[in-house]
Coordinates of C-alpha atoms and ligand atoms in Angstrom, one line a residue:
X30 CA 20.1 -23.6 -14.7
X31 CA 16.6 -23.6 -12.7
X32 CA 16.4 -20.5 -10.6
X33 CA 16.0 -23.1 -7.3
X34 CA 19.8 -23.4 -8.5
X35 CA 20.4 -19.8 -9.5
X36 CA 23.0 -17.8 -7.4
X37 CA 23.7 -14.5 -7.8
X38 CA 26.4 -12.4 -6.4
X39 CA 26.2 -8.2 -6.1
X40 CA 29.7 -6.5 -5.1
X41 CA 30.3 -3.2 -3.5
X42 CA 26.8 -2.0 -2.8
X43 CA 24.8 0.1 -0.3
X44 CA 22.2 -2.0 1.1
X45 CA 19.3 -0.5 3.4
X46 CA 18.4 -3.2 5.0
X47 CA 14.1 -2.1 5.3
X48 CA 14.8 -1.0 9.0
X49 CA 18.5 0.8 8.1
X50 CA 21.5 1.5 5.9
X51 CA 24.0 -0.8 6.5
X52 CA 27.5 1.2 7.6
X53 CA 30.0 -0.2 5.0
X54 CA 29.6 -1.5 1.5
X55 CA 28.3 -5.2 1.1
X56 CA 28.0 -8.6 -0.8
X57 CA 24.7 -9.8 -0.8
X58 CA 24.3 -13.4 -2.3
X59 CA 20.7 -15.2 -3.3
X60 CA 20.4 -18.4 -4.5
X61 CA 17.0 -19.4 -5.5
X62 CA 14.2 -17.4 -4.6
X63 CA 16.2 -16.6 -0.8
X64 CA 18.9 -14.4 0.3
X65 CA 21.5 -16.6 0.9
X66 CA 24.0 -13.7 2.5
X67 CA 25.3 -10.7 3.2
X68 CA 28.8 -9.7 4.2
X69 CA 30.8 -6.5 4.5
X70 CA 32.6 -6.4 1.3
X71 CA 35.9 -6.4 3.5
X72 CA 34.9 -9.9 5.1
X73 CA 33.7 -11.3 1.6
X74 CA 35.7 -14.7 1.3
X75 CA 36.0 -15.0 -2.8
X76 CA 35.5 -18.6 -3.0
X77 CA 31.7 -18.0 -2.1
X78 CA 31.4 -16.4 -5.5
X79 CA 32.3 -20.0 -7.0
X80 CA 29.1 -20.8 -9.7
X81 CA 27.6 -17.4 -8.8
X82 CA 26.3 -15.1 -11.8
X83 CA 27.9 -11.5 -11.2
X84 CA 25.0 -8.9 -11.0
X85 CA 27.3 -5.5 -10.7
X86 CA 28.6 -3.4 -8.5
X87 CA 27.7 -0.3 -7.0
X88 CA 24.1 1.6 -6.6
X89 CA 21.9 1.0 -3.9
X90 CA 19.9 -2.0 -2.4
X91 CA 16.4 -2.4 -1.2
X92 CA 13.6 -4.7 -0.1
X93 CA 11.0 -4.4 -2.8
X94 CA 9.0 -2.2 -2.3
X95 CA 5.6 -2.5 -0.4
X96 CA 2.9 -0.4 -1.5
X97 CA 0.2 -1.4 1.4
X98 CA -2.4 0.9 0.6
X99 CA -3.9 1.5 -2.8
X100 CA -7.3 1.1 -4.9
X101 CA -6.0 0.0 -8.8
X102 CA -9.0 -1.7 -9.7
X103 CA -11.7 0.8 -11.0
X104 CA -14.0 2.3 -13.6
X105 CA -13.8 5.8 -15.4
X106 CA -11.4 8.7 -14.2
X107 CA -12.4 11.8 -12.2
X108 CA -10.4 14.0 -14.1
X109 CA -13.6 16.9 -14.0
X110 CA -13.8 16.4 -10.2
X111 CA -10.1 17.4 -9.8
X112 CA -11.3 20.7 -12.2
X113 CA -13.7 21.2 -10.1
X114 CA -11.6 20.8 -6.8
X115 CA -9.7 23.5 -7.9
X116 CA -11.8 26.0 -8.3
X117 CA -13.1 25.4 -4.5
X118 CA -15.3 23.0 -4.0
X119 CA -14.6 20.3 -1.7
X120 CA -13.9 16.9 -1.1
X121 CA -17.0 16.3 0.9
X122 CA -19.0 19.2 -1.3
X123 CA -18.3 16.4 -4.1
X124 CA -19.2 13.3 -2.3
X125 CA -22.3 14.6 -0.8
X126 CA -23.4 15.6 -4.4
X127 CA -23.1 11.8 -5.3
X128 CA -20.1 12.5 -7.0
X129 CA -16.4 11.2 -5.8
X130 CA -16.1 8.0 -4.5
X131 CA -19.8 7.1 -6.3
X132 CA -19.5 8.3 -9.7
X133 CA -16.3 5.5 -9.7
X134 CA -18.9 3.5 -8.4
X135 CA -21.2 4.0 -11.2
X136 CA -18.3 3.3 -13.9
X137 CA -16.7 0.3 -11.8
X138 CA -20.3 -1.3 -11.9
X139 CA -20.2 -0.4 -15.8
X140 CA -17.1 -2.3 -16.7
X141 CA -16.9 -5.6 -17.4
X142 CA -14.2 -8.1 -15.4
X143 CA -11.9 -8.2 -18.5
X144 CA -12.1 -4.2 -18.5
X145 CA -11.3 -3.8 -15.1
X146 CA -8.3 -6.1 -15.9
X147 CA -7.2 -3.8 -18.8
X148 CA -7.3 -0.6 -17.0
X149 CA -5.9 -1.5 -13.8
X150 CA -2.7 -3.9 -15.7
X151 CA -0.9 -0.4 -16.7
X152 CA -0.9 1.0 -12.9
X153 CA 0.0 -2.1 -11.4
X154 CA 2.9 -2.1 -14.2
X155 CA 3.7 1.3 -13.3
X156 CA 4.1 0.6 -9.4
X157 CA 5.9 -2.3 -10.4
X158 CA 8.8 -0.6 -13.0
X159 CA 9.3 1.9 -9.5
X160 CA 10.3 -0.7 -7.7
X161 CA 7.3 -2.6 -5.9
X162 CA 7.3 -6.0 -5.3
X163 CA 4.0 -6.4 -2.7
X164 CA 0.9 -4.2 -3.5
X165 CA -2.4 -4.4 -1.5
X166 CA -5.6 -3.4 -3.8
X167 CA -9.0 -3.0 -2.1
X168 CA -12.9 -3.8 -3.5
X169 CA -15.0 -0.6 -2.5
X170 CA -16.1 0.6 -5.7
X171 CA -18.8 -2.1 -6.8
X172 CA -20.9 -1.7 -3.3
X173 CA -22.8 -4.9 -4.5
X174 CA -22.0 -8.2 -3.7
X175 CA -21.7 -9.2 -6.9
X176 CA -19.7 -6.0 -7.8
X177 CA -17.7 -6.3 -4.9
X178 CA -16.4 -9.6 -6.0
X179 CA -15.7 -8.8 -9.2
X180 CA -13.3 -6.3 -8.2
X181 CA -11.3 -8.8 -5.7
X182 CA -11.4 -11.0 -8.9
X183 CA -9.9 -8.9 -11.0
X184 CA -7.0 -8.1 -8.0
X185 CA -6.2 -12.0 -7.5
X186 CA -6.1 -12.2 -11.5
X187 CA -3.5 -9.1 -11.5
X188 CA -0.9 -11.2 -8.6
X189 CA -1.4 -13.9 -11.2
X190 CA -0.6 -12.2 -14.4
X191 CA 2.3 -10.4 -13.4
X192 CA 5.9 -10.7 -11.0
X193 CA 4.1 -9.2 -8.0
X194 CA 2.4 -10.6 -4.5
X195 CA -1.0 -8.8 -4.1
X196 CA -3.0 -8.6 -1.0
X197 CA -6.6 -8.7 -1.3
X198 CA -8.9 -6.5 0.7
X199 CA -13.0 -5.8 0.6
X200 CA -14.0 -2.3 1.2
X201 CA -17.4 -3.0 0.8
X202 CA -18.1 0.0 4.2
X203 CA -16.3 2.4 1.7
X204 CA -19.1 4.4 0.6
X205 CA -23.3 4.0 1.1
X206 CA -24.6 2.9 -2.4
X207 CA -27.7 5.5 -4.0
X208 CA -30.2 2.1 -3.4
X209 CA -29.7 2.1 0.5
X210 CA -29.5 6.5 0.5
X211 CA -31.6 6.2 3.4
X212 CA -30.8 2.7 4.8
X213 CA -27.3 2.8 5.9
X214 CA -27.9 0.6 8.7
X215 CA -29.2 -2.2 6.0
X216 CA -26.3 -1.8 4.1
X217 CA -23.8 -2.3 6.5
X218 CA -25.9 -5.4 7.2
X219 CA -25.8 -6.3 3.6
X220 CA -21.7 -6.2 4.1
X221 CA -21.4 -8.2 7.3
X222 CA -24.6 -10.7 6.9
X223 CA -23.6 -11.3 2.8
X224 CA -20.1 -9.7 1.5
X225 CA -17.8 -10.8 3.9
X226 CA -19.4 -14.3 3.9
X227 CA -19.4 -14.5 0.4
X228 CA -15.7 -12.9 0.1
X229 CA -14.3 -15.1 2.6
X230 CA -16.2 -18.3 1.4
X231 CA -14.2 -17.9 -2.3
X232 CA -11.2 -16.9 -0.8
X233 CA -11.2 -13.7 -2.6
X234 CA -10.2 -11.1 0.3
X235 CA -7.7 -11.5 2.6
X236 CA -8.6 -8.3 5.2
X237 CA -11.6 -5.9 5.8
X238 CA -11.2 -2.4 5.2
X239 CA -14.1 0.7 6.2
X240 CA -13.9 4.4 5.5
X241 CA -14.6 5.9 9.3
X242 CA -16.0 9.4 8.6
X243 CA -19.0 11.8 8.3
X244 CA -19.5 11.0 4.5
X245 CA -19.4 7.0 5.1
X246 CA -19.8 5.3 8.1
X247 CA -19.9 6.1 11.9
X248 CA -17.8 4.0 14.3
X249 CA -20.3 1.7 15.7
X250 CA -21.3 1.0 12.1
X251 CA -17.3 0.0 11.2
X252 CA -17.4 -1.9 14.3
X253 CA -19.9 -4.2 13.2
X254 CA -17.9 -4.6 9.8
X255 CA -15.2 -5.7 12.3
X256 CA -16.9 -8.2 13.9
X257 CA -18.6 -9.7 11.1
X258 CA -14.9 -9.7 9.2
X259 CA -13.1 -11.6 12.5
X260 CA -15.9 -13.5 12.7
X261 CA -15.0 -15.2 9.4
X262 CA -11.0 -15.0 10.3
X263 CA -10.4 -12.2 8.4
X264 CA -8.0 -9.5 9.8
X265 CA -9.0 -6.2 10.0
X266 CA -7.7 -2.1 8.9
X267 CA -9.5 1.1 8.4
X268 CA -9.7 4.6 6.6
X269 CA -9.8 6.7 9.2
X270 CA -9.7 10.3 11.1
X271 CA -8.7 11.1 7.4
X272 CA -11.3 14.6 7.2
X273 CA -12.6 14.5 11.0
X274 CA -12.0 13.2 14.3
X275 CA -14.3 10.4 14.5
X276 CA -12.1 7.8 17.5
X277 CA -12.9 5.0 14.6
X278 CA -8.8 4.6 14.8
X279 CA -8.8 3.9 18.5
X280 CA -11.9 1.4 18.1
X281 CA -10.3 -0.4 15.2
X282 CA -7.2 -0.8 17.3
X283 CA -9.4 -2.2 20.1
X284 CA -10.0 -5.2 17.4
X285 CA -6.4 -5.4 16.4
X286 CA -6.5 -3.8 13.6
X287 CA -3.1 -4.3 11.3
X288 CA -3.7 -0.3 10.6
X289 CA -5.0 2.5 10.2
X290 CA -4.9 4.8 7.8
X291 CA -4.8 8.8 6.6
X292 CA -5.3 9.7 10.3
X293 CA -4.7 13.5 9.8
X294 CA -6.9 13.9 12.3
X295 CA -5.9 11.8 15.3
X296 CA -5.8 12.7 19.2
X297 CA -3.8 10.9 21.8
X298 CA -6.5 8.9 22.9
X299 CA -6.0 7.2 19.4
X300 CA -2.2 7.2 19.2
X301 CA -2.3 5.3 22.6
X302 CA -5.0 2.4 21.3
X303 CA -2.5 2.2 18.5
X304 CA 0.4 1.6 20.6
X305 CA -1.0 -0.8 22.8
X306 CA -2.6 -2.7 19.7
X307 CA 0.8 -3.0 17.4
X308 CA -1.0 -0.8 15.2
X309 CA 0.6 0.3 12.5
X310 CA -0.1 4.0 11.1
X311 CA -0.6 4.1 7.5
X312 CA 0.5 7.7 6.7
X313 CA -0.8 8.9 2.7
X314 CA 0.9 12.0 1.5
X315 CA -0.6 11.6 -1.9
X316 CA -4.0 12.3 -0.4
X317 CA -3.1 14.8 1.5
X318 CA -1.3 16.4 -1.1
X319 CA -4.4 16.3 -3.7
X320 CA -6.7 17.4 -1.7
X321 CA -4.9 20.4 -0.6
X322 CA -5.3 19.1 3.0
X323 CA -3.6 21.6 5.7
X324 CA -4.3 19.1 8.9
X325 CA -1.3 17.5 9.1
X326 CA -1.2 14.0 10.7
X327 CA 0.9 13.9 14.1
X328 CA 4.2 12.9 13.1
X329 CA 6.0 13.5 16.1
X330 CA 3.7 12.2 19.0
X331 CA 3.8 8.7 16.7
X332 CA 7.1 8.5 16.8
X333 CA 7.8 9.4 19.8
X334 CA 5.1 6.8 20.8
X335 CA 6.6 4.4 18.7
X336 CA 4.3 3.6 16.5
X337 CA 5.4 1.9 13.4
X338 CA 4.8 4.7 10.4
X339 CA 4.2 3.6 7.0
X340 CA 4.1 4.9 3.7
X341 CA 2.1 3.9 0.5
X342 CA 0.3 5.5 -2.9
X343 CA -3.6 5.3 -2.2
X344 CA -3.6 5.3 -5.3
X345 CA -6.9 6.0 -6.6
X346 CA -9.1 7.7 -9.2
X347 CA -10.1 10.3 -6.8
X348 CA -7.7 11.6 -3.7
X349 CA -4.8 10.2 -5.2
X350 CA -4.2 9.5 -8.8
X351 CA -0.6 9.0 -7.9
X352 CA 1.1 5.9 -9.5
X353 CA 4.8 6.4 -8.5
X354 CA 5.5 4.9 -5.0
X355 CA 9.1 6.8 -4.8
X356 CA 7.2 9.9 -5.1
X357 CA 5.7 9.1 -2.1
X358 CA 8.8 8.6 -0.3
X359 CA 9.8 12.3 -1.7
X360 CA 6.2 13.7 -0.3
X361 CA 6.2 11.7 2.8
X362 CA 9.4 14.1 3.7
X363 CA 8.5 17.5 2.4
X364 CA 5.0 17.6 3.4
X365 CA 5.3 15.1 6.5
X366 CA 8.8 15.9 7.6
X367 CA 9.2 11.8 7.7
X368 CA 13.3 11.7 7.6
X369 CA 14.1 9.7 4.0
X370 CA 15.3 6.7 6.2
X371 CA 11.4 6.8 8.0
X372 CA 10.2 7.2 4.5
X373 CA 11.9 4.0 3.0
X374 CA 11.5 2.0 6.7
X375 CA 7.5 3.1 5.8
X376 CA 7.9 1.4 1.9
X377 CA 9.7 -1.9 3.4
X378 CA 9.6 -3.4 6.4
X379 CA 6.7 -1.2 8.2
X380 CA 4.6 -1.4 5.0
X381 CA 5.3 -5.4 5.4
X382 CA 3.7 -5.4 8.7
X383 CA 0.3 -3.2 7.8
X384 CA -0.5 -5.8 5.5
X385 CA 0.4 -8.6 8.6
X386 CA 3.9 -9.8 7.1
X387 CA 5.5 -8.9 10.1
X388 CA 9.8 -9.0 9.8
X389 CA 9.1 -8.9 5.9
X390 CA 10.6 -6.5 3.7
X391 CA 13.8 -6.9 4.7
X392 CA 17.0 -7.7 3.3
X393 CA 18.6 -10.6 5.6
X394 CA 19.8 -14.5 5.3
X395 CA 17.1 -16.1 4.3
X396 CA 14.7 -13.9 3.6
X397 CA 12.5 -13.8 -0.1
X398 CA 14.5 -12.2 -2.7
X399 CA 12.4 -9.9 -3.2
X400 CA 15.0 -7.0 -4.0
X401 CA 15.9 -3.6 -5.6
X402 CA 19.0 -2.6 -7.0
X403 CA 18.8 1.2 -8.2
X404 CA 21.4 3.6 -10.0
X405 CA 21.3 6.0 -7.0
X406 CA 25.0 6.5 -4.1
X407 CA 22.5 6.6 -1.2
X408 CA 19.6 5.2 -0.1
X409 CA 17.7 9.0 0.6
X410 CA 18.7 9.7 -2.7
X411 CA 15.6 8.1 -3.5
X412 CA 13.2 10.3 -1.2
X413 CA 15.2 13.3 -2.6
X414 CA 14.8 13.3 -6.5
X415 CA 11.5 12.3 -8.1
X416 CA 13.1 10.6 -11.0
X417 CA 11.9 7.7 -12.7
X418 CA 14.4 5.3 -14.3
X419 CA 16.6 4.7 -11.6
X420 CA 15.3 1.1 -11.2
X421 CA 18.2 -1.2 -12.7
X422 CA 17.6 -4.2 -11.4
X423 CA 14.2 -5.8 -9.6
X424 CA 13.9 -9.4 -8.1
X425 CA 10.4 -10.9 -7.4
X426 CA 11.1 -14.2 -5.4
X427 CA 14.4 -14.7 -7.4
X428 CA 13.1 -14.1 -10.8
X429 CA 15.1 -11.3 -12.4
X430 CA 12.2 -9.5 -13.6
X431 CA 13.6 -5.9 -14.6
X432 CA 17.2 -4.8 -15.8
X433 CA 18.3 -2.0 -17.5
Ligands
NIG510 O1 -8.2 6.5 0.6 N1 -10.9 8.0 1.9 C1 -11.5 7.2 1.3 N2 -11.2 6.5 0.2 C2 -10.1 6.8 -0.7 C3 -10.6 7.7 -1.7 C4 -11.2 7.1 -2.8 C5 -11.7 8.0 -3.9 O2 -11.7 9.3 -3.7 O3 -12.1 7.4 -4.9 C6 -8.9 7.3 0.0 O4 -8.5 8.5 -0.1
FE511 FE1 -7.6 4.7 0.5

């Protein structure tokens, strides 16, 4: 049978729904590469399982997972900067040094396409056997146009090779390369007048990110990023108020920006620009959690503004080598006080929207089948024990593509 054909029928399971867990145990049918229903157990007719194959009972079931923030593709590992971390010397200490950020730079511009490929294959295997079915992966560690690209390159080739949708972005305003030390201003002009042209023109990125801070670049410097990247149709995030208090969130959600992200740091003034932008607030416990951060970002004041809060990995070679998107659920509670159910809403259906899918990551009639089933009896469960293995069954557009 072609899976356009394929139905498949769960019984007696949880299902959190990417915005909530529905009250009472459920059916949940797909057929093809869409959800074709879901029913309270108690109202499931038994002739609708007629030509279905039976995929279990019990567990819980999710949206895929969204991961809308990370960096896979890169060069080398800062496993001596982490030493060094912890004996005291700082984030920033490091970057101004030229390390961090640029000594991935150095190694990403190293590495050949095909070994980009073959280092960042294993992560993106590893966010996909805990349960994600949408990753975003950002450019921002060639810092050339030519490096820049490869990067994106290697990101499109990843969605192609294996069961997962990935969404492009250049971060070409993520650090200021050693040939412009004392030009930043040129090479912010070498990102809007040549990298987003050149991105956009092969279809290679499909948003604009910029790091917002006192190590990268200042707000009217991000701005022009912006402009240059809606200029070519481009949407538009940024890194921001992650180790200061810059205002580059409240400027990026002037432009509309889908998010913006880390903001430890944020006032008022920026949770307001947020909410009247539809803003979505990318919130990165893995980060904060690496770099021993003690600024917490303001939890409370966004939700009680309403701003959508999600959750992803950052994963990355420097603030967050952290390759386990449930953990982040577990971290996003403990260190956030994020409520599990925030926590998974932040994974799903929020994590959707920062990346512009907005009413994706959801489990409804006719949605994508993009679906966990796990081996937990609630949905927190899976904020509350860091545990992998508890994946038993994954569905990318219908495709059964894990099952234990
Ligand atoms: O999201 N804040 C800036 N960029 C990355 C860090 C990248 C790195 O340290 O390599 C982040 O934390
Ligand atoms: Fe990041």
């Amino acid at each position: 049978m072609s899976n356009a054909e394929r139905r498949r029928l769960w019984r007696d399971i949880c299902v959190f729904d990417g915005l909530c867990t529905l009250p009472e145990p459920m059916a949940v049918i797909t057929e093809g590469d869409r959800v074709a229903s879901l029913v309270a157990m108690r109202d499931f007719d038994e002739a609708s399982a007629q030509g279905c194959q039976e995929m279990g009972r019990g567990g819980v079931m999710t949206p895929g997972l969204v991961d809308c923030h990370t960096h896979l593709v890169f060069g080398g590992s800062r496993a001596d900067e982490f030493e060094a971390r912890l004996e005291g010397v700082s984030y920033e200490e490091i970057a101004r040094r030229g390390g961090g950020i640029l000594s991935t730079v150095t190694a990403t511009r190293e590495a050949s396409e095909e070994a980009l490929f073959a280092a960042a294959r294993p992560r993106l295997e590893a966010l996909i056997a805990d349960g994600v079915t949408t990753v975003e992966i950002k450019s921002g560690y060639g810092l050339t146009v030519e490096d820049e690209l490869k990067m994106l390159r290697v990101a499109r080739r990843l969605g192609e090779a294996l069961p997962v949708r990935v969404v492009t972005t250049l971060l070409g305003a993520h650090a200021l390369p050693p040939e412009y030390r004392d030009d930043s201003d040129g090479y912010i002009r070498l990102v809007c007048e040549e990298m987003i042209p050149a991105a956009a023109a092969e279809g290679l990125a499909d948003a604009v990110d910029v790091f917002c801070e006192k190590i990268a670049f200042s707000v009217a410097q991000c701005q022009r990023v912006f402009e240059a990247a809606m200029a070519h149709g481009l949407p538009i995030k940024a890194h921001a108020e992650q180790l200061s208090n810059l205002g580059g969130t409240a400027m990026a959600a002037r432009h509309g920006a889908l998010s913006a992200d880390h903001i430890e740091y944020l006032d008022e003034a920026g949770i307001a620009a947020m909410r009247e932008a539809g803003s979505v607030a990318v919130i990165l416990p893995g980060a904060f959690h690496i770099l021993r951060e003690t600024q917490l970002p303001p939890i409370a004041a966004l939700r009680e503004a309403g701003v959508p809060m999600a959750v992803a990995t950052d994963a990355n070679p420097g603030s967050s080598p952290l390759f386990m998107p449930t953990l982040m659920l577990n971290l996003a509670c403990t260190l956030f006080r994020l409520t599990p159910q925030e926590a998974l809403v932040g994974m799903t259906a929020h994590g959707a929207t920062a990346l512009g899918f907005k009413g994706e990551g959801r489990i409804q009639e006719d949605a994508t089948a993009d679906l966990c089933v796990w081996d937990v009896d609630t949905p927190a469960a899976l904020a509350y024990a860091v545990q992998p293995g508890r994946l038993r069954q994954r569905l990318f557009q219908g495709e059964l593509t894990h099952v234990v």
